[in-house]
PDB file of C-alpha atoms in Angstrom:
ATOM      1  CA  ILE A   1      52.874 164.687 155.468  1.00 92.00           C
ATOM      2  CA  ARG A   2      50.674 167.355 153.816  1.00 94.00           C
ATOM      3  CA  VAL A   3      47.224 168.464 155.158  1.00 94.00           C
ATOM      4  CA  LEU A   4      45.051 170.021 152.423  1.00 96.00           C
ATOM      5  CA  ARG A   5      41.801 172.029 152.976  1.00 96.00           C
ATOM      6  CA  GLU A   6      39.820 172.767 149.871  1.00 95.00           C
ATOM      7  CA  ASN A   7      42.779 171.605 147.701  1.00 94.00           C
ATOM      8  CA  ILE A   8      45.149 174.206 149.439  1.00 96.00           C
ATOM      9  CA  VAL A   9      48.159 172.991 151.385  1.00 96.00           C
ATOM     10  CA  ILE A  10      47.660 174.324 154.863  1.00 95.00           C
ATOM     11  CA  TYR A  11      50.356 172.327 156.696  1.00 95.00           C
ATOM     12  CA  GLU A  12      53.418 170.399 155.651  1.00 94.00           C
ATOM     13  CA  GLY A  13      55.575 168.578 158.196  1.00 92.00           C
ATOM     14  CA  GLU A  14      56.321 165.217 159.767  1.00 90.00           C
ATOM     15  CA  LEU A  15      54.204 162.355 160.795  1.00 88.00           C
ATOM     16  CA  GLU A  16      54.811 161.741 164.458  1.00 90.00           C
ATOM     17  CA  SER A  17      52.808 158.413 165.041  1.00 92.00           C
ATOM     18  CA  LEU A  18      50.832 155.802 163.174  1.00 92.00           C
ATOM     19  CA  ARG A  19      48.598 153.377 164.975  1.00 94.00           C
ATOM     20  CA  ARG A  20      46.265 150.573 164.190  1.00 93.00           C
ATOM     21  CA  PHE A  21      43.957 149.959 167.085  1.00 90.00           C
ATOM     22  CA  LYS A  22      46.383 150.575 170.119  1.00 89.00           C
ATOM     23  CA  ASP A  23      49.478 149.207 168.284  1.00 91.00           C
ATOM     24  CA  ALA A  24      52.069 151.495 166.917  1.00 93.00           C
ATOM     25  CA  VAL A  25      52.790 150.301 163.177  1.00 93.00           C
ATOM     26  CA  ASP A  26      55.121 151.333 160.417  1.00 89.00           C
ATOM     27  CA  GLU A  27      52.539 151.016 157.667  1.00 88.00           C
ATOM     28  CA  VAL A  28      48.768 150.571 157.000  1.00 89.00           C
ATOM     29  CA  ARG A  29      47.157 149.063 153.966  1.00 89.00           C
ATOM     30  CA  SER A  30      44.937 151.320 151.863  1.00 86.00           C
ATOM     31  CA  GLY A  31      41.244 151.280 152.930  1.00 88.00           C
ATOM     32  CA  THR A  32      42.218 150.261 156.519  1.00 90.00           C
ATOM     33  CA  GLU A  33      41.312 152.550 159.499  1.00 91.00           C
ATOM     34  CA  CYS A  34      44.211 154.062 161.484  1.00 91.00           C
ATOM     35  CA  GLY A  35      45.010 156.916 163.657  1.00 91.00           C
ATOM     36  CA  ILE A  36      47.818 159.245 162.941  1.00 89.00           C
ATOM     37  CA  GLY A  37      49.646 161.867 165.015  1.00 89.00           C
ATOM     38  CA  VAL A  38      51.107 164.867 163.215  1.00 88.00           C
ATOM     39  CA  LYS A  39      54.139 166.608 164.515  1.00 88.00           C
ATOM     40  CA  ASN A  40      53.232 170.280 165.721  1.00 90.00           C
ATOM     41  CA  TYR A  41      49.803 170.396 164.179  1.00 89.00           C
ATOM     42  CA  ASN A  42      46.443 169.593 165.691  1.00 86.00           C
ATOM     43  CA  ASP A  43      43.964 171.605 163.642  1.00 88.00           C
ATOM     44  CA  VAL A  44      42.565 168.736 161.424  1.00 88.00           C
ATOM     45  CA  LYS A  45      38.909 169.292 160.438  1.00 92.00           C
ATOM     46  CA  VAL A  46      36.262 167.189 158.697  1.00 94.00           C
ATOM     47  CA  GLY A  47      36.938 167.267 154.997  1.00 94.00           C
ATOM     48  CA  ASP A  48      40.657 167.793 155.338  1.00 94.00           C
ATOM     49  CA  GLN A  49      42.843 165.624 153.106  1.00 94.00           C
ATOM     50  CA  ILE A  50      45.918 164.033 154.251  1.00 90.00           C
ATOM     51  CA  GLU A  51      48.841 163.229 151.911  1.00 91.00           C
ATOM     52  CA  VAL A  52      51.628 161.118 153.115  1.00 87.00           C
ATOM     53  CA  PHE A  53      54.870 160.597 151.158  1.00 87.00           C
ATOM     54  CA  GLU A  54      58.449 159.605 151.613  1.00 85.00           C
ATOM     55  CA  ARG A  55      61.325 161.870 150.328  1.00 85.00           C
ATOM     56  CA  VAL A  56      64.309 159.988 148.967  1.00 90.00           C
ATOM     57  CA  GLU A  57      67.475 161.545 148.002  1.00 93.00           C
ATOM     58  CA  MET A  58      69.233 160.013 145.065  1.00 92.00           C
ATOM     59  CA  GLU A  59      72.746 160.822 143.902  1.00 93.00           C
ATOM     60  CA  ARG A  60      72.636 162.507 140.455  1.00 92.00           C
ATOM     61  CA  VAL A  61      74.376 160.512 137.630  1.00 91.00           C
ATOM     62  CA  LEU A  62      75.860 162.478 134.726  1.00 87.00           C
TER      63      LEU A  62
END
C-alpha cells in the first residue's frame, strides 16, 4: 500500500486490515465504501490518495 499526499509518496508499507461494514473481507469492489487499517501508519489526512497493489515474484525465463 502507498499513501500519497500532493502526488508525493509519504508512506509505503502493508495493509493490516480491510473491512466492509464490520466484517473483515479480502476484497472490495471499486466504488464501494470500506475501512482499511495500515500497518504502522496512522497519519492519513483528507485529500490523501491510497494505492493498493500486490507484488508478485515471477521466475525469469531466458
